[in-house]
Structure formats: C-alpha cells, structure tokens
XYZ file of C-alpha atoms in Angstrom:
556
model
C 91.819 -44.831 78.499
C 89.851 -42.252 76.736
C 88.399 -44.750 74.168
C 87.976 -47.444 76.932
C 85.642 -45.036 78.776
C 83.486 -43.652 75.355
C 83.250 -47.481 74.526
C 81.933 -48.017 77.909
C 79.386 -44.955 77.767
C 78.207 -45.936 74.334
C 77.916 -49.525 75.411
C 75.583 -48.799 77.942
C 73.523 -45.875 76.384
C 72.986 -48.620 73.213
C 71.641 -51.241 76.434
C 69.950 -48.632 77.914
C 67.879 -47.861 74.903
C 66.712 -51.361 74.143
C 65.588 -51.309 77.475
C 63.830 -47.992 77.089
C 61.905 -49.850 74.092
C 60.811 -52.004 76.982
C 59.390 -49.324 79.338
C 57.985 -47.232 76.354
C 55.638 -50.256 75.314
C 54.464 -50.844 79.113
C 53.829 -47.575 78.751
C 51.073 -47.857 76.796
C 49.073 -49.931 78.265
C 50.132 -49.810 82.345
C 46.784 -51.424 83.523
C 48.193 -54.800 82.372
C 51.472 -54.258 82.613
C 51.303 -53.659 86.492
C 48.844 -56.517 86.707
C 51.316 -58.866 84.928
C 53.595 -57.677 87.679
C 51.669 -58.073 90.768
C 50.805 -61.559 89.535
C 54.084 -62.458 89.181
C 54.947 -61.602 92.630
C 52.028 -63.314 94.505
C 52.387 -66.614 92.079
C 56.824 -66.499 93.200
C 55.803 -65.898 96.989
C 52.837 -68.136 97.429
C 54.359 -70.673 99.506
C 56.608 -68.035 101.767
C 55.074 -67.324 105.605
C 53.466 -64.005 104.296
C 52.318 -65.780 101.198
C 50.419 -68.283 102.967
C 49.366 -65.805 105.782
C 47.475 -63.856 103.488
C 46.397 -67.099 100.997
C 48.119 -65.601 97.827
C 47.846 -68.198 95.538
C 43.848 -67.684 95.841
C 44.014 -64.081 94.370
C 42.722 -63.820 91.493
C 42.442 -60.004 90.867
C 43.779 -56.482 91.986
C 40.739 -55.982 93.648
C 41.423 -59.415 95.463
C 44.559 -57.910 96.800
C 43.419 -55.107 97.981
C 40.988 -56.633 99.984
C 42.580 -59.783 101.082
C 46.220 -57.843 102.064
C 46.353 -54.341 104.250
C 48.319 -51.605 104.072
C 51.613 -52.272 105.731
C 53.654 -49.988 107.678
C 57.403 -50.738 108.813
C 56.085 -51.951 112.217
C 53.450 -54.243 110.137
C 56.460 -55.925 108.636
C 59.271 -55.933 111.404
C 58.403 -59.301 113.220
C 58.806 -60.867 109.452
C 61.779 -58.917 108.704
C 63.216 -59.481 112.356
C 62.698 -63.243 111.585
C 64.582 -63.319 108.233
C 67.419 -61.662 110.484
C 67.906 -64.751 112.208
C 68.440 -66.606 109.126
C 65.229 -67.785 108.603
C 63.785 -68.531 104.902
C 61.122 -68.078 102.615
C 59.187 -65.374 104.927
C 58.846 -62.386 103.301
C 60.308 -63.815 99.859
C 61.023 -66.935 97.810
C 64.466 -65.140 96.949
C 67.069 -65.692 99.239
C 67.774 -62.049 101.518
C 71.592 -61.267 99.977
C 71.322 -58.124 102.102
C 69.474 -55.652 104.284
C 69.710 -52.453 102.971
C 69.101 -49.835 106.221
C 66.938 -46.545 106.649
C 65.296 -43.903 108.914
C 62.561 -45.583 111.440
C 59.725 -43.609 113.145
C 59.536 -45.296 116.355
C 63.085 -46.740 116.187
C 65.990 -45.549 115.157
C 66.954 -47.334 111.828
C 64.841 -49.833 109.732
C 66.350 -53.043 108.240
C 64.879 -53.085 103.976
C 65.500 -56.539 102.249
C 67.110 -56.761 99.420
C 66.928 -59.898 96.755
C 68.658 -60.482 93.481
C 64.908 -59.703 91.885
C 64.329 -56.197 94.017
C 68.391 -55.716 92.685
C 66.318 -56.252 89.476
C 63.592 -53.661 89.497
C 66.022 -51.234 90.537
C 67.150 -51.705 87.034
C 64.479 -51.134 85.717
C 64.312 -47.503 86.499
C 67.790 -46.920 86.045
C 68.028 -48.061 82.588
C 65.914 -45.209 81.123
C 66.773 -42.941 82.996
C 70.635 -43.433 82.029
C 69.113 -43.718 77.881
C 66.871 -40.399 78.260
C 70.147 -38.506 80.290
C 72.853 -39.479 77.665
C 70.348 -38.869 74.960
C 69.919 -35.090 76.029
C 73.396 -34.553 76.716
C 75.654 -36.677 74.727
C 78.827 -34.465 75.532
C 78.389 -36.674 78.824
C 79.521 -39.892 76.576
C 83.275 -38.954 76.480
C 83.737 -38.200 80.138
C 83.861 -39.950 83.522
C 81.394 -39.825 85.949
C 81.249 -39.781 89.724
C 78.219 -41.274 91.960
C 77.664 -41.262 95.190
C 74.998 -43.913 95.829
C 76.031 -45.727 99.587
C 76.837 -43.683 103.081
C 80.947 -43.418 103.364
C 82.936 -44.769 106.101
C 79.782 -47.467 107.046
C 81.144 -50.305 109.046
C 80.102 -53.683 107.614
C 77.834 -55.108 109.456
C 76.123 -58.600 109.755
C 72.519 -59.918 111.074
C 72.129 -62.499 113.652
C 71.869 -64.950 111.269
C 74.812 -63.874 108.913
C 73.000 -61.312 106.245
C 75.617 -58.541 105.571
C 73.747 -54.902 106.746
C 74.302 -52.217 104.409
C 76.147 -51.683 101.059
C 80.089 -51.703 101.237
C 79.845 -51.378 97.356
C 77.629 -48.972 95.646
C 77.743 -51.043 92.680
C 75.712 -53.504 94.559
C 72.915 -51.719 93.911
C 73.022 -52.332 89.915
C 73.059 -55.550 88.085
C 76.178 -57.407 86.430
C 76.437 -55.184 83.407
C 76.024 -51.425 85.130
C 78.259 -52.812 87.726
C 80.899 -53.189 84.902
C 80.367 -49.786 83.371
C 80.756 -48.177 86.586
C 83.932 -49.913 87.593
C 85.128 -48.450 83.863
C 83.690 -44.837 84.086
C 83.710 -43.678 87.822
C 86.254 -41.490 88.532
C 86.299 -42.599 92.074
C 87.298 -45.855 93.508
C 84.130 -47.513 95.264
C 87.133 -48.030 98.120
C 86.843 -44.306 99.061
C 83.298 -45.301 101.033
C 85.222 -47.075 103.722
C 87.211 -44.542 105.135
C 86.078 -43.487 108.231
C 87.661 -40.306 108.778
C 85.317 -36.916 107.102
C 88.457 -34.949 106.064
C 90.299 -37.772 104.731
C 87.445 -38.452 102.694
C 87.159 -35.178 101.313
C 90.755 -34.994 100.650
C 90.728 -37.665 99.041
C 87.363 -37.661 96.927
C 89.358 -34.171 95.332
C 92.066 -36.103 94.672
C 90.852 -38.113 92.341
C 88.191 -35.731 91.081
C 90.965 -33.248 90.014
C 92.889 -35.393 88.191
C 89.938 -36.518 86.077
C 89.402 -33.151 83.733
C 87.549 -35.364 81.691
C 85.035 -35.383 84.116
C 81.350 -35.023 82.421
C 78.609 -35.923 84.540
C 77.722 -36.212 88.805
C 74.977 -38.764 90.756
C 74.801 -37.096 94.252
C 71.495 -37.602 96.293
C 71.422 -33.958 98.567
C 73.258 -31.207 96.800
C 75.065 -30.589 100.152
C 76.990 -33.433 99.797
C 78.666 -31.935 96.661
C 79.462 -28.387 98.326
C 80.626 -29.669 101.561
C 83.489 -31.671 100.004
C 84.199 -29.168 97.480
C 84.542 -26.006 99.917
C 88.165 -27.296 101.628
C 89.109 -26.763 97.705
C 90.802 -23.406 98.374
C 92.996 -24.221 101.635
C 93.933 -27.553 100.105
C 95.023 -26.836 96.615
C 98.658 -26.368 96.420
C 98.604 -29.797 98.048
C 96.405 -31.542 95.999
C 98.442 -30.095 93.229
C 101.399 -31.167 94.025
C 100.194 -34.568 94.864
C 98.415 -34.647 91.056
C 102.198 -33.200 89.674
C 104.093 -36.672 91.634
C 100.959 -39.145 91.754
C 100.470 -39.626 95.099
C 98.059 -39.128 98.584
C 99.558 -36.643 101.252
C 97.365 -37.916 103.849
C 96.269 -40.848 105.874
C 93.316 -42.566 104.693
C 93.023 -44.472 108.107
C 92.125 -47.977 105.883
C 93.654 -51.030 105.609
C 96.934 -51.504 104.031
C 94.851 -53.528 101.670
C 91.844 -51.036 100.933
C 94.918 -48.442 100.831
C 96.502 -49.865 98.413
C 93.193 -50.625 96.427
C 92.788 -46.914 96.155
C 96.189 -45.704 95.311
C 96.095 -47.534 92.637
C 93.937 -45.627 91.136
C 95.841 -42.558 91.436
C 97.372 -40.489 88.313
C 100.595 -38.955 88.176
C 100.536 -35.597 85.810
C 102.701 -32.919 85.576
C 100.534 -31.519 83.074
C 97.069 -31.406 84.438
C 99.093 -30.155 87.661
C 100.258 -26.953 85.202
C 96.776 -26.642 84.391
C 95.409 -26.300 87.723
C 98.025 -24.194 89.185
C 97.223 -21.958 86.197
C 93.342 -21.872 86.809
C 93.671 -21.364 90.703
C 96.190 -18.020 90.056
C 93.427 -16.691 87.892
C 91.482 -13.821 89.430
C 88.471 -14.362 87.464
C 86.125 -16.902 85.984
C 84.089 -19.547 88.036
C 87.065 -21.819 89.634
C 85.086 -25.099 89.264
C 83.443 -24.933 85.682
C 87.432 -23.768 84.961
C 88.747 -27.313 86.724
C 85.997 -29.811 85.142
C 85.365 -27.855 81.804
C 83.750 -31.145 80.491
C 81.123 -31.424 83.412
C 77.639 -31.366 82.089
C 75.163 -32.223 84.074
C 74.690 -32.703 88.273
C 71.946 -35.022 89.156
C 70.558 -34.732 92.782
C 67.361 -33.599 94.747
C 66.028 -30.633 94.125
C 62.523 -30.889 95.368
C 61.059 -31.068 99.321
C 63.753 -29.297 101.382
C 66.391 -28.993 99.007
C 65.632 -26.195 97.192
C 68.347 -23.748 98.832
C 70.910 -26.073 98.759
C 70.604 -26.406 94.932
C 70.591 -22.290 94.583
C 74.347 -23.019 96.736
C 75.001 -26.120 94.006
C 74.595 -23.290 90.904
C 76.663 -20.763 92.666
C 79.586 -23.058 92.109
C 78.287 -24.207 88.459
C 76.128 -21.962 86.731
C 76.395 -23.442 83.665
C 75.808 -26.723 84.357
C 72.444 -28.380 84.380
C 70.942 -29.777 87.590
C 68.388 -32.063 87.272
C 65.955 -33.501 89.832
C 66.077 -36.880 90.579
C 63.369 -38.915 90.684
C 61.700 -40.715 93.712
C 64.099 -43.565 94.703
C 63.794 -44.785 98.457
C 65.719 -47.409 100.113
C 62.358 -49.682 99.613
C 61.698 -48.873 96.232
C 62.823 -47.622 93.026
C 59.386 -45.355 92.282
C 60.488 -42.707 89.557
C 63.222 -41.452 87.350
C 64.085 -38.558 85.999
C 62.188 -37.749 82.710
C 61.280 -33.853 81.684
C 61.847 -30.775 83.250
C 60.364 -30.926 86.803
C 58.894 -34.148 85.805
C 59.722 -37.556 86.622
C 58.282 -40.876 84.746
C 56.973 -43.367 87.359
C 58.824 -46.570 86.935
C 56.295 -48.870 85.933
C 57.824 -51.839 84.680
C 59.983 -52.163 88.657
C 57.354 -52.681 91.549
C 53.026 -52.700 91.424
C 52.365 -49.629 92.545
C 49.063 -47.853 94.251
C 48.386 -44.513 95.294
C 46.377 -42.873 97.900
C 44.577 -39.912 97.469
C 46.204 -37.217 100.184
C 42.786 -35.341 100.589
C 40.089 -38.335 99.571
C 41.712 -41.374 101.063
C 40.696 -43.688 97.373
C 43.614 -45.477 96.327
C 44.126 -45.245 92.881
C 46.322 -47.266 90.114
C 48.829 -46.269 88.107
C 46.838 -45.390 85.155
C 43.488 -43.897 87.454
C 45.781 -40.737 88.190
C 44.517 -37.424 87.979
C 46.857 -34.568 86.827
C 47.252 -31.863 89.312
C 46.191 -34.044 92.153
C 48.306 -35.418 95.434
C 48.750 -39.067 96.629
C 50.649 -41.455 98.752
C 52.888 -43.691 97.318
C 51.975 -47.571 98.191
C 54.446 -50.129 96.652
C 54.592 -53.724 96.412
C 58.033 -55.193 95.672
C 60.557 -58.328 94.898
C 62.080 -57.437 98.244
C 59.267 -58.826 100.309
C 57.015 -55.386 101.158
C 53.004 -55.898 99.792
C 50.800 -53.213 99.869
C 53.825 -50.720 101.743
C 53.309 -47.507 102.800
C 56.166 -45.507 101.411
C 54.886 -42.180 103.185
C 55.870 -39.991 100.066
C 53.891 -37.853 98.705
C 53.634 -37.206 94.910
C 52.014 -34.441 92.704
C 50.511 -35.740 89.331
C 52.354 -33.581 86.167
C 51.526 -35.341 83.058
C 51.698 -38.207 81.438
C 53.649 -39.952 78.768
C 51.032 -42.293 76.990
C 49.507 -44.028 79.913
C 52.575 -43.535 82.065
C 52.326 -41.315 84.910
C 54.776 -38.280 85.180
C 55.166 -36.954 89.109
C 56.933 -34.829 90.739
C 57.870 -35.235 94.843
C 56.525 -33.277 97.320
C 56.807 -33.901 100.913
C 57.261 -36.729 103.280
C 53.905 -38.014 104.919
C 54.750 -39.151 108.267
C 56.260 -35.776 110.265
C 59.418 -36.151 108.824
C 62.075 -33.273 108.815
C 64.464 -33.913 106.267
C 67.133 -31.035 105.524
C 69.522 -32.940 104.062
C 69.192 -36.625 103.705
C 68.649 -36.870 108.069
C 65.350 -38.308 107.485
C 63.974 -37.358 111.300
C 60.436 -38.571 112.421
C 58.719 -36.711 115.384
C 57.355 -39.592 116.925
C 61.249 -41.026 117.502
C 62.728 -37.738 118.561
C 60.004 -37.125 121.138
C 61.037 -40.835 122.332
C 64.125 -39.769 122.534
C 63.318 -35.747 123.798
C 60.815 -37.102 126.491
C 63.465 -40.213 127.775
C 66.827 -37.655 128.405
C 64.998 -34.457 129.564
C 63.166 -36.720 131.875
C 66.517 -37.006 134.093
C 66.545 -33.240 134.370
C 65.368 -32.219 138.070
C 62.619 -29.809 136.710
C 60.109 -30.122 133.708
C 59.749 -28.183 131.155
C 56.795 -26.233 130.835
C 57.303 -25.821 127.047
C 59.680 -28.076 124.413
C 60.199 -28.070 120.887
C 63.334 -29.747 118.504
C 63.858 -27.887 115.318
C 66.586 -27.364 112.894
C 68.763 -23.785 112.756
C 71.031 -23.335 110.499
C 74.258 -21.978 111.742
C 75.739 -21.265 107.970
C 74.627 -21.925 104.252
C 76.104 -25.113 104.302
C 75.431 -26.622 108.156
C 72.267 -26.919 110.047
C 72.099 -27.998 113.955
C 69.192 -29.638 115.694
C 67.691 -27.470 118.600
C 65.752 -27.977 121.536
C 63.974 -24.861 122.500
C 62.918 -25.157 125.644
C 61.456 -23.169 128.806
C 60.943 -24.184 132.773
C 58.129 -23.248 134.227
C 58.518 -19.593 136.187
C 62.167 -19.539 135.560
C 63.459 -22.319 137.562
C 66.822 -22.302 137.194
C 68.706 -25.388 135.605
C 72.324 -25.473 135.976
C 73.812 -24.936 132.328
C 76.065 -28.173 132.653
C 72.892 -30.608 133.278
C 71.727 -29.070 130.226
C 74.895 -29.222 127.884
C 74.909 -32.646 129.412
C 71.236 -33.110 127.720
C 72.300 -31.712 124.812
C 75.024 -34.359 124.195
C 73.012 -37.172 125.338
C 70.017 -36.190 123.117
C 72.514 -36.215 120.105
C 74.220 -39.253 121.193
C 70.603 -41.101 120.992
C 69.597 -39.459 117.681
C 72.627 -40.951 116.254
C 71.227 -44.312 116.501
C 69.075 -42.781 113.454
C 71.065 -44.257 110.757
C 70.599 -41.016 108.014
C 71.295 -38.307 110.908
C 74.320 -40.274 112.079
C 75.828 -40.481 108.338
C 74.470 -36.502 107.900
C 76.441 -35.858 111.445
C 79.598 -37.417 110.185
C 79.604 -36.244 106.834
C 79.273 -32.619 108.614
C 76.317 -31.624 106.972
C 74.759 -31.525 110.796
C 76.454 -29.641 113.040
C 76.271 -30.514 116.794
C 73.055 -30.704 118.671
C 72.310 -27.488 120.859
C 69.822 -25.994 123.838
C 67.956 -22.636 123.188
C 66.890 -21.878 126.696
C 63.698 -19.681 126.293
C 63.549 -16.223 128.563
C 61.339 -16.505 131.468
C 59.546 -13.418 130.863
C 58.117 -14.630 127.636
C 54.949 -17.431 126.672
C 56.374 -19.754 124.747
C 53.152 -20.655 123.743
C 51.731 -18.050 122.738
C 54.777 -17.688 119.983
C 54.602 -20.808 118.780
C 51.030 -19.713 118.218
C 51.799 -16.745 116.758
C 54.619 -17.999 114.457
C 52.490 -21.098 113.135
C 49.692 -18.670 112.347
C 52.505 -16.157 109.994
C 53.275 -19.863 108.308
C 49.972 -20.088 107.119
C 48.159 -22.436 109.402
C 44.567 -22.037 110.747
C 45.088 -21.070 114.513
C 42.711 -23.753 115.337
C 44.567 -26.243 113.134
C 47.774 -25.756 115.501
C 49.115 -28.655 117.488
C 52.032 -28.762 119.287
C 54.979 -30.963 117.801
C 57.882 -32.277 119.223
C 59.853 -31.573 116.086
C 59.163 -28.485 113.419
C 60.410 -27.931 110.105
C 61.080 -24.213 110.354
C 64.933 -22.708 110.401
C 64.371 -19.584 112.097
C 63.026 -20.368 115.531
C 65.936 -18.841 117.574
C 64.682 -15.332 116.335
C 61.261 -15.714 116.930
C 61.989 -16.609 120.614
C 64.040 -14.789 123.177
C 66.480 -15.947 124.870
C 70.267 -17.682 124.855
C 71.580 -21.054 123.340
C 73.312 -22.908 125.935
C-alpha cells in the first residue's frame, strides 16, 4: 500500500510539473495569453442566448468586450441561470450544465454556479501548480496520505427542475479524470464520509480513519475551524476509537445506507499495532498529542487571510510544527489564485480572463496593468457561463513572478461577514431581520445582527436590539424571533452547512437596557474602530465580536 500511494504522489507531482511548464511560459507574456483565452470563450459561446444577446462573434478586441458586455452581478445572470434550470440549452454556455455548484446570495439565500466539463477544466489549471510548487517544497509529503475536505458533508442530493444534479456528492468532481484517480489512491478518507448527515457521527468517524492512517503527510481544509472542531472530541473518544483501530471496526451509527455503509467500512483497517501506538502516545503526559499521532504530517493548507486569522493561531496550538499555508483565492465561480510564496499567491492565469477594478479609482485593469501595493476587485470571465462577473473579492497586489501577478486576499466587497466559511450579506439578513421582527407587537427603536463568540471555537449570530422607552416584550415572542430568524438564515446555504457542522452556535437576542442610547454606542464604538464619525452608517449586520460588552443589557 505504501508503494501504491508514493507511486501515486510521484505520478502526479511528475504531471503536475509538465503542467507547471505550461503556466510558467503564460507567465511571461499574460497580455496574450489571457487574450487567447477570452477569445476562445466568446468564439465557443457565440451562438448561445448570451452570446447572441451581446453579438460575440463581432468582438474583435478586449476593449470590444468591455464595452459591448457589462459588469454582471448574480442578479444580472439569474434569469439565464434560472432558465438553464429548467433544462434549457445553450444559454449561458455551448457546454452542456453537468451541475450547479451552490453558494451564498445577497438578496437570496443561496445562488445556483454552473458548472461545465471546460469550467471542471480551468479549475485544473490552478490546481496543477499549485500541487507541483507544494510537493516540490515539501517532498516528505510524497510518502504519505492526504486528507481534503473540498464539498459540505451530509448535503442531500439535489436536482433542478429540469434534472441538473445541485451540489457535489463527490469532491472528486471537482478535478479532472487523472486527480480524481490520485485522490481515490491517496485520501485517507472515503469521499462516502460527506453523506452522513449526523455532525458527531461524522466526526467520529472522520478520526477513525484519520488515526489509523500514521502515514498521514499532508491536509486541504478551507476554514481552519473545520480541522479543530472535529479534532477536539479526540480526548473523550479515544479509548474507543482505539479499540475500534485494535479490531477494525466503527462503534457507531453512521445513519447511511446499508450501501454507503458498507462503502465506507470497507475502508477501515484493523491494527493491533498502531492501536499499541496510540494507547502509548495518549498515556503520555507530555509532548503535543497530535504531532505525536500523525508524526508524518507536514503541511495544513487552509485560509488564513480575511477573518481567519485567530482560528489559524487555534490550528498551531494543536501543530506547531507543522506549516500552514494560505490558500489561494478559489470561489465557487472561479478558480482565481493558488498558493505560491509566503503570503503570496500566483493568480491563475492560464484558468479564466480575468479583470480587476481598482477599489479606490474605479479603472479596471488587466492582468499584467497591476500595480504592486495597490487594491482591486476581482472580475472573472469563465467556461461556466459568467462574462465580465463581479466576484466581490478584494485582492492586494504583492509581486510578481515574470508578468504573473502575485496577490494576496483581503476582504469581501459586498458587506459580507464571513467568520468561518457562513458567507452572510447584510442586504439578505436585513430581509430576513426586517420580515420576522415585523410580527413583533412593538418596533424596535434600534437593531443590529452581529456575531459573538461564545468560545474559541463557536461563534453565534446576535440581534442586539432595543424598544423604544422600554416597552416591554414578552421574552417568549422574542425567543420565538430568535428561532425563526435562524430558521430563515438557514436557507443561506454556507451558514446552514457552518450551523450543522457546529462551527455556529444557535442564533440569540441581546435585549439592550432601556436606560441606555443605543445609538449613541454604536457611535461611539464605530469611532474606537477607526471610522470617521461622519463616515458611520447604520448596518443591519457588523463584523465586530464584542458587541455584548459594549452594550448593557441581558441575552434573552
């Protein structure tokens, strides 16, 4: 098995390196390159509804493009993307639709993304160096298994209207034929474990196999989160998950199929001696427990820009000798960056035509017109069917490599608050705010959602709120808002998978004393964040953790 795996590694780090060759020539002269690939795109999708809507087979030029097609924003592209639902074809896309993959909306609660065997494609195209540059730095990494987490667990499959599957019930759908088979041959998961529905189950069971695997070199997680929640039941479950390693079974109830059950037993190890092992490693009264269980593991890649920061100082508490390093910019649209140097990720240029915005001057900008040290929004235009698309990420210029631009992520654009992977927009949680509170007998005179977070590892959405004068609102009419506001934000397809996975707590009510103005310490508070008190707007959802001791009063 060992030599099955290493072939496998080496396999793909000896593809992944003739494809590098590829990206390192675009890379030297990107101009063309990412005109060769816009070109490509209009000429494929001349003749599709969008195509003809916007007359592509008459431009010429970049310029032409830019003038000819807009910016497009989810709601630009919904009535297409509603219509390829149905089962209608060539809209958006010459390419058949095999799937929709799904996201965070603004104004509604999830966003259908289409995904072709050519967007499949560009995907790969960022993935292939970044796997060539990562096993090139740490070839100890070659030898071992690896475990990803790529597609939300316990997702019920779901079809369109017209018959287009909804979401990913493999994550090796997101890589082409030959990934896909160097997956199946490293991971030390099955890709079966993302249908169970039940959190602690999953957990259990994600240990499982990750303790029998000391060969274990190398982890793909998106929010660093993920990794500690499912590794802090370690302690209470060991002697179980010992003794199931010691006889090669499960001691618990997936809640699958027989079928998908016995899919992922299969996969289990029996091992008397790795069982010794880890009964002799969780006795010990010193030493970091999980460097001691996986003393092969190398390197963690996840987020560690925006919003995750903390949660990656939590990530090196459990392995502080392992390197983390930052992921690139990957959205559900669009494969944008991968990981490269340091803080620095290489913009994938041979996957999508890209543009970017200037954040303070409004010029868009191409590839190779960046500026170092400068800010911009990302604009994509993809095999999947999005032209011209707003991403509403925001990059910071760091370098280059040749002509090749090297960024690094900053924020989200469009008043998103994004903790751990919940991907909230203001405008759709003051929809939802404004329609539940508006059952409530009395107003508020003052309203606010923000996130508090009730330990290192779980945060819980809050409404802070105040009545006017103190009118009194019975505390089960607002426990009852406090459930239904949840129940609605859980359409949101990111907070619903962050709610299950446990990384969200509950939703909650601060009520806000009577005696005090609101107001005036939301004022106060923006102002001791830095903003320009006549900058300050009120928001109906705000990034910062700490509200409950800024204001006085009670949670409900």
């Amino acid at each position: 098995m060992k030599i099955k795996v290493l072939t496998a590694n080496l396999l793909w780090f000896l593809y992944s390196a003739v494809r590098t060759r590829i990206w390192r020539q675009a890379s030297k002269n990107v101009g063309a390159t990412q005109v060769k690939i816009l070109k490509k795109l209009l000429s494929r999708n001349a003749e599709t509804k969008f195509g003809q809507k916007y007359s592509f087979g008459t431009i010429d030029s970049v310029p032409a493009f830019q003038k000819t097609v807009p910016i497009q924003s989810y709601e630009d592209v919904k009535p297409f993307i509603d219509e390829i639902a149905t089962g209608t074809k060539n809209v958006l896309t010459a390419d058949s639709v095999q799937r929709f993959g799904v996201s965070s909306g603004s104004t509604s609660a999830s966003k259908l993304v289409p995904y072709t065997a050519s967007l499949v494609a560009e995907f790969q195209e960022g993935i292939d160096p970044w796997i060539h540059h990562m096993m090139r730095d740490h070839s100890q990494i070659l030898g071992g298994k690896a475990y990803w987490s790529v597609t939300p667990i316990g997702e019920r499959k779901r079809h369109s209207s017209g018959g287009i599957p909804i979401g990913f019930d493999d994550e090796r759908a997101y890589f082409g034929r030959f990934t896909q088979w160097v997956l199946g041959t490293v991971m030390a998961t099955p890709s079966e474990l993302a249908l169970i529905q039940d959190m602690d189950a999953f957990r259990y069971a994600t240990l499982r196999f990750l303790l029998q695997e000391k060969s274990l070199s190398w982890v793909s997680i998106w929010n660093p989160t993920f990794a500690t929640l499912f590794l802090s039941p370690l302690p209470k479950w060991f002697d179980q998950l010992i003794e199931d390693i010691r006889t090669g079974s499960m001691s618990v109830d997936l809640g699958v199929t027989p079928e998908v059950d016995a899919l992922i037993r299969k996969s289990l190890k029996k091992s008397p001696r790795r069982a010794s092992e880890l009964e002799e490693i969780r006795d010990r009264k010193n030493g970091c427990l999980y460097e001691a269980i996986w003393p092969n593991l190398k390197l963690i890649s996840c987020w560690a820009h925006g919003n995750s920061g903390e949660a990656v100082k939590q990530l090196r508490a459990y392995f502080p000798n392992v390197t983390i390093q930052p992921k690139g910019l990957i959205a559900t649209e669009a494969f944008v960056s991968f990981p490269f140097r340091g803080e620095a990720s290489a913009l994938s240029i041979n996957s999508h035509f890209f543009e970017f915005e200037e954040v303070e001057g409004k010029t868009i900008r191409l590839a190779h017109e960046l500026e170092v040290n400068k800010r911009y929004s990302v604009i994509v235009t993809t095999s999947g069917g999005l032209y011209r698309y707003r991403l509403n990420d925001v990059v910071e210029v760091l370098g280059f490599e040749a002509q090749c631009p090297l960024i690094r992520f900053v924020c989200k654009q469009d008043k998103v608050v994004d903790i751990c992977g919940e991907k909230l927009n203001e405008q759709f949680v003051s929809n939802v705010v404004k329609q539940v509170v508006s059952r409530v007998n009395h107003q508020p005179s003052f309203w606010m959602v923000a996130p508090e977070r009730s330990s290192t590892q779980v945060v819980e959405y809050t409404l802070f709120v105040q009545f006017a004068n103190g009118t009194p609102v019975e505390e089960g009419a607002l426990q009852e808002v406090s459930r239904e506001i949840d129940s609605a934000l859980r359409e949101n397809f990111h907070y619903d998978y962050c709610r299950r996975l446990g990384q969200l707590g509950g939703y909650r009510v601060f009520l806000i004393a009577p005696q005090q103005d609101a107001n005036q310490v939301y004022l106060a508070v923006c102002t001791e964040l830095g903003q320009r008190l006549g900058d300050i707007k009120s928001v109906a959802l705000h990034p910062f953790q700490k509200w409950s001791q800024k204001f006085e009063g009670r949670f409900i």
